[in-house]
């Protein structure tokens, strides 16, 4: 299954393959269960809510001078899960899912689009991601960046950036 996902990741992440098509191919090529709900549930088994990160993001969103945007490299199956289990995403100023916009990180176009939609200059934006390559791509456009590994480290760094901004 991992080999199949690796070879089809681009189509999934860029929205060129919808959930049902992915399930059909997984049945044919990898012997996945024919029950769609069982398959989708298993495919999302590694996803969970991060209550503290979500609470912090909502706290930031409530600040009058702060815009919060989310950029995620994802696929239609995971977006379904997020829509159901993390409805708070609708509260944010911008949510961009790679499979819905056909661009994924670290493509500079995804950061340019986010900046344009939020109407923010790059030097006034902070990008936080757990992948250093994504942070480097945002920084190359003039954004500030933080590579996230642990909220005990990341949150104070965001707070310090906000104090300077």
PDB file of C-alpha atoms in Angstrom:
ATOM      1  CA  UNK A   1       0.000   0.000   0.000  1.00  0.00           C
ATOM      2  CA  UNK A   2       2.842   2.442   0.807  1.00  0.00           C
ATOM      3  CA  UNK A   3       4.323   1.885  -2.663  1.00  0.00           C
ATOM      4  CA  UNK A   4       0.931   2.544  -4.237  1.00  0.00           C
ATOM      5  CA  UNK A   5       0.480   5.721  -2.195  1.00  0.00           C
ATOM      6  CA  UNK A   6       3.961   6.952  -3.087  1.00  0.00           C
ATOM      7  CA  UNK A   7       3.360   6.477  -6.790  1.00  0.00           C
ATOM      8  CA  UNK A   8      -0.075   8.142  -6.661  1.00  0.00           C
ATOM      9  CA  UNK A   9       0.625  10.844  -4.074  1.00  0.00           C
ATOM     10  CA  UNK A  10       0.899  13.651  -6.613  1.00  0.00           C
ATOM     11  CA  UNK A  11      -2.489  12.834  -8.164  1.00  0.00           C
ATOM     12  CA  UNK A  12      -4.050  12.613  -4.693  1.00  0.00           C
ATOM     13  CA  UNK A  13      -2.418  15.771  -3.358  1.00  0.00           C
ATOM     14  CA  UNK A  14      -3.238  17.852  -6.425  1.00  0.00           C
ATOM     15  CA  UNK A  15      -6.869  16.766  -6.578  1.00  0.00           C
ATOM     16  CA  UNK A  16      -6.526  14.783  -9.784  1.00  0.00           C
ATOM     17  CA  UNK A  17      -7.913  11.718  -8.011  1.00  0.00           C
ATOM     18  CA  UNK A  18     -11.055  11.875  -5.907  1.00  0.00           C
ATOM     19  CA  UNK A  19     -11.759   9.668  -2.896  1.00  0.00           C
ATOM     20  CA  UNK A  20     -13.932   7.168  -4.735  1.00  0.00           C
ATOM     21  CA  UNK A  21     -11.426   6.743  -7.568  1.00  0.00           C
ATOM     22  CA  UNK A  22      -8.652   6.235  -5.046  1.00  0.00           C
ATOM     23  CA  UNK A  23     -10.702   3.594  -3.253  1.00  0.00           C
ATOM     24  CA  UNK A  24     -11.439   1.816  -6.536  1.00  0.00           C
ATOM     25  CA  UNK A  25      -7.762   1.702  -7.467  1.00  0.00           C
ATOM     26  CA  UNK A  26      -6.829   0.487  -3.987  1.00  0.00           C
ATOM     27  CA  UNK A  27      -9.326  -2.376  -4.355  1.00  0.00           C
ATOM     28  CA  UNK A  28      -7.980  -3.322  -7.787  1.00  0.00           C
ATOM     29  CA  UNK A  29      -4.262  -2.850  -7.148  1.00  0.00           C
ATOM     30  CA  UNK A  30      -3.738  -3.431  -3.433  1.00  0.00           C
ATOM     31  CA  UNK A  31      -6.623  -5.618  -2.316  1.00  0.00           C
ATOM     32  CA  UNK A  32      -8.291  -3.001  -0.119  1.00  0.00           C
ATOM     33  CA  UNK A  33     -11.683  -3.663   1.420  1.00  0.00           C
ATOM     34  CA  UNK A  34     -14.618  -3.023  -0.875  1.00  0.00           C
ATOM     35  CA  UNK A  35     -16.524  -1.317   1.915  1.00  0.00           C
ATOM     36  CA  UNK A  36     -15.836   2.358   1.269  1.00  0.00           C
ATOM     37  CA  UNK A  37     -16.535   3.590   4.799  1.00  0.00           C
ATOM     38  CA  UNK A  38     -14.234   0.943   6.295  1.00  0.00           C
ATOM     39  CA  UNK A  39     -11.517   1.885   3.803  1.00  0.00           C
ATOM     40  CA  UNK A  40     -11.872   5.640   4.408  1.00  0.00           C
ATOM     41  CA  UNK A  41     -11.884   5.120   8.171  1.00  0.00           C
ATOM     42  CA  UNK A  42      -8.710   3.030   7.988  1.00  0.00           C
ATOM     43  CA  UNK A  43      -7.040   5.489   5.635  1.00  0.00           C
ATOM     44  CA  UNK A  44      -7.632   8.256   8.184  1.00  0.00           C
ATOM     45  CA  UNK A  45      -6.626   6.203  11.228  1.00  0.00           C
ATOM     46  CA  UNK A  46      -3.422   8.196  11.725  1.00  0.00           C
ATOM     47  CA  UNK A  47      -5.158  11.577  11.844  1.00  0.00           C
ATOM     48  CA  UNK A  48      -6.289  13.093  15.112  1.00  0.00           C
ATOM     49  CA  UNK A  49      -7.278  16.434  16.560  1.00  0.00           C
ATOM     50  CA  UNK A  50      -4.545  18.357  18.327  1.00  0.00           C
ATOM     51  CA  UNK A  51      -6.636  20.135  20.936  1.00  0.00           C
ATOM     52  CA  UNK A  52      -3.893  22.417  22.259  1.00  0.00           C
ATOM     53  CA  UNK A  53      -2.740  23.514  18.796  1.00  0.00           C
ATOM     54  CA  UNK A  54      -6.325  24.083  17.711  1.00  0.00           C
ATOM     55  CA  UNK A  55      -7.116  26.102  20.843  1.00  0.00           C
ATOM     56  CA  UNK A  56      -4.020  28.234  20.275  1.00  0.00           C
ATOM     57  CA  UNK A  57      -4.914  28.837  16.621  1.00  0.00           C
ATOM     58  CA  UNK A  58      -8.442  29.870  17.631  1.00  0.00           C
ATOM     59  CA  UNK A  59      -6.942  32.181  20.259  1.00  0.00           C
ATOM     60  CA  UNK A  60      -4.793  33.775  17.546  1.00  0.00           C
ATOM     61  CA  UNK A  61      -7.786  34.007  15.219  1.00  0.00           C
ATOM     62  CA  UNK A  62      -9.675  35.969  17.871  1.00  0.00           C
ATOM     63  CA  UNK A  63      -6.974  38.667  17.959  1.00  0.00           C
ATOM     64  CA  UNK A  64      -8.129  41.661  15.902  1.00  0.00           C
ATOM     65  CA  UNK A  65      -4.785  42.237  14.193  1.00  0.00           C
ATOM     66  CA  UNK A  66      -4.000  38.599  13.366  1.00  0.00           C
ATOM     67  CA  UNK A  67      -5.084  36.574  10.350  1.00  0.00           C
ATOM     68  CA  UNK A  68      -4.775  32.797  10.534  1.00  0.00           C
ATOM     69  CA  UNK A  69      -4.424  30.724   7.405  1.00  0.00           C
ATOM     70  CA  UNK A  70      -3.927  27.001   6.959  1.00  0.00           C
ATOM     71  CA  UNK A  71      -2.102  25.454   4.007  1.00  0.00           C
ATOM     72  CA  UNK A  72      -2.178  21.667   3.934  1.00  0.00           C
ATOM     73  CA  UNK A  73      -0.769  19.097   1.550  1.00  0.00           C
ATOM     74  CA  UNK A  74      -3.587  16.597   1.683  1.00  0.00           C
ATOM     75  CA  UNK A  75      -6.127  14.569  -0.261  1.00  0.00           C
ATOM     76  CA  UNK A  76      -9.889  14.275  -0.609  1.00  0.00           C
ATOM     77  CA  UNK A  77     -10.202  11.455   1.936  1.00  0.00           C
ATOM     78  CA  UNK A  78      -8.381  13.392   4.636  1.00  0.00           C
ATOM     79  CA  UNK A  79     -10.355  16.564   3.837  1.00  0.00           C
ATOM     80  CA  UNK A  80     -13.579  14.624   4.438  1.00  0.00           C
ATOM     81  CA  UNK A  81     -12.244  13.566   7.825  1.00  0.00           C
ATOM     82  CA  UNK A  82     -11.187  17.127   8.681  1.00  0.00           C
ATOM     83  CA  UNK A  83     -14.566  18.542   7.645  1.00  0.00           C
ATOM     84  CA  UNK A  84     -16.290  16.126  10.003  1.00  0.00           C
ATOM     85  CA  UNK A  85     -13.873  16.107  12.957  1.00  0.00           C
ATOM     86  CA  UNK A  86     -12.358  19.602  12.894  1.00  0.00           C
ATOM     87  CA  UNK A  87     -15.222  21.960  12.029  1.00  0.00           C
ATOM     88  CA  UNK A  88     -13.249  24.767  13.695  1.00  0.00           C
ATOM     89  CA  UNK A  89     -11.241  25.058  10.486  1.00  0.00           C
ATOM     90  CA  UNK A  90     -14.166  27.054   9.115  1.00  0.00           C
ATOM     91  CA  UNK A  91     -13.319  29.776  11.661  1.00  0.00           C
ATOM     92  CA  UNK A  92      -9.974  30.627  10.119  1.00  0.00           C
ATOM     93  CA  UNK A  93      -9.379  33.414   7.634  1.00  0.00           C
ATOM     94  CA  UNK A  94      -8.053  31.032   5.009  1.00  0.00           C
ATOM     95  CA  UNK A  95      -7.896  27.265   4.565  1.00  0.00           C
ATOM     96  CA  UNK A  96      -6.120  25.968   1.465  1.00  0.00           C
ATOM     97  CA  UNK A  97      -6.065  22.225   0.835  1.00  0.00           C
ATOM     98  CA  UNK A  98      -3.652  21.130  -1.884  1.00  0.00           C
ATOM     99  CA  UNK A  99      -6.148  18.766  -3.483  1.00  0.00           C
ATOM    100  CA  UNK A 100      -8.658  21.621  -3.807  1.00  0.00           C
ATOM    101  CA  UNK A 101      -6.288  24.253  -5.227  1.00  0.00           C
ATOM    102  CA  UNK A 102      -4.020  21.906  -7.251  1.00  0.00           C
ATOM    103  CA  UNK A 103      -0.837  23.335  -5.712  1.00  0.00           C
ATOM    104  CA  UNK A 104       1.154  21.929  -2.837  1.00  0.00           C
ATOM    105  CA  UNK A 105       3.987  22.998  -0.596  1.00  0.00           C
ATOM    106  CA  UNK A 106       6.798  23.811  -1.170  1.00  0.00           C
ATOM    107  CA  UNK A 107       5.672  25.296  -4.522  1.00  0.00           C
ATOM    108  CA  UNK A 108       6.102  29.081  -4.138  1.00  0.00           C
ATOM    109  CA  UNK A 109       2.757  29.553  -5.913  1.00  0.00           C
ATOM    110  CA  UNK A 110       0.890  28.238  -2.869  1.00  0.00           C
ATOM    111  CA  UNK A 111       2.451  30.873  -0.619  1.00  0.00           C
ATOM    112  CA  UNK A 112       1.880  33.649  -3.155  1.00  0.00           C
ATOM    113  CA  UNK A 113      -1.786  32.636  -3.418  1.00  0.00           C
ATOM    114  CA  UNK A 114      -2.193  32.628   0.379  1.00  0.00           C
ATOM    115  CA  UNK A 115      -0.600  36.064   0.669  1.00  0.00           C
ATOM    116  CA  UNK A 116      -2.812  37.399  -2.112  1.00  0.00           C
ATOM    117  CA  UNK A 117      -6.024  35.958  -0.644  1.00  0.00           C
ATOM    118  CA  UNK A 118      -5.176  37.274   2.820  1.00  0.00           C
ATOM    119  CA  UNK A 119      -4.001  40.600   1.343  1.00  0.00           C
ATOM    120  CA  UNK A 120      -0.785  40.444   3.368  1.00  0.00           C
ATOM    121  CA  UNK A 121       2.734  41.448   2.363  1.00  0.00           C
ATOM    122  CA  UNK A 122       5.248  38.613   2.672  1.00  0.00           C
ATOM    123  CA  UNK A 123       7.384  40.446   5.246  1.00  0.00           C
ATOM    124  CA  UNK A 124       4.295  40.684   7.499  1.00  0.00           C
ATOM    125  CA  UNK A 125       3.574  36.951   7.379  1.00  0.00           C
ATOM    126  CA  UNK A 126       4.788  34.100   9.545  1.00  0.00           C
ATOM    127  CA  UNK A 127       4.692  30.554   8.181  1.00  0.00           C
ATOM    128  CA  UNK A 128       4.896  27.601  10.576  1.00  0.00           C
ATOM    129  CA  UNK A 129       5.346  24.055   9.297  1.00  0.00           C
ATOM    130  CA  UNK A 130       6.924  20.809  10.436  1.00  0.00           C
ATOM    131  CA  UNK A 131       8.855  20.448   7.152  1.00  0.00           C
ATOM    132  CA  UNK A 132      11.977  22.569   6.842  1.00  0.00           C
ATOM    133  CA  UNK A 133      11.709  22.548   3.029  1.00  0.00           C
ATOM    134  CA  UNK A 134       8.281  24.172   3.218  1.00  0.00           C
ATOM    135  CA  UNK A 135       9.502  26.818   5.664  1.00  0.00           C
ATOM    136  CA  UNK A 136      12.531  27.538   3.457  1.00  0.00           C
ATOM    137  CA  UNK A 137      10.247  28.019   0.440  1.00  0.00           C
ATOM    138  CA  UNK A 138       8.112  30.533   2.344  1.00  0.00           C
ATOM    139  CA  UNK A 139      11.219  32.339   3.599  1.00  0.00           C
ATOM    140  CA  UNK A 140      12.548  32.588   0.030  1.00  0.00           C
ATOM    141  CA  UNK A 141       9.504  34.757  -0.712  1.00  0.00           C
ATOM    142  CA  UNK A 142      10.229  37.042   2.232  1.00  0.00           C
ATOM    143  CA  UNK A 143       7.989  35.455   4.848  1.00  0.00           C
ATOM    144  CA  UNK A 144       9.218  34.725   8.336  1.00  0.00           C
ATOM    145  CA  UNK A 145       9.324  31.034   9.163  1.00  0.00           C
ATOM    146  CA  UNK A 146       9.381  28.605  12.044  1.00  0.00           C
ATOM    147  CA  UNK A 147      10.055  24.887  11.710  1.00  0.00           C
ATOM    148  CA  UNK A 148       7.659  23.270  14.175  1.00  0.00           C
ATOM    149  CA  UNK A 149       8.607  20.218  16.197  1.00  0.00           C
ATOM    150  CA  UNK A 150       7.071  20.766  19.618  1.00  0.00           C
ATOM    151  CA  UNK A 151       4.434  23.274  20.777  1.00  0.00           C
ATOM    152  CA  UNK A 152       6.442  24.005  23.925  1.00  0.00           C
ATOM    153  CA  UNK A 153       9.055  25.530  21.594  1.00  0.00           C
ATOM    154  CA  UNK A 154       6.896  26.778  18.719  1.00  0.00           C
ATOM    155  CA  UNK A 155       4.271  28.666  20.692  1.00  0.00           C
ATOM    156  CA  UNK A 156       6.738  30.999  22.471  1.00  0.00           C
ATOM    157  CA  UNK A 157       8.438  31.642  19.127  1.00  0.00           C
ATOM    158  CA  UNK A 158       5.101  32.626  17.554  1.00  0.00           C
ATOM    159  CA  UNK A 159       4.273  34.802  20.556  1.00  0.00           C
ATOM    160  CA  UNK A 160       7.677  36.527  20.282  1.00  0.00           C
ATOM    161  CA  UNK A 161       7.111  37.169  16.564  1.00  0.00           C
ATOM    162  CA  UNK A 162       3.674  38.641  17.308  1.00  0.00           C
ATOM    163  CA  UNK A 163       5.152  40.982  19.914  1.00  0.00           C
ATOM    164  CA  UNK A 164       7.585  42.347  17.316  1.00  0.00           C
ATOM    165  CA  UNK A 165       4.991  42.596  14.528  1.00  0.00           C
TER     166      UNK A 165
END
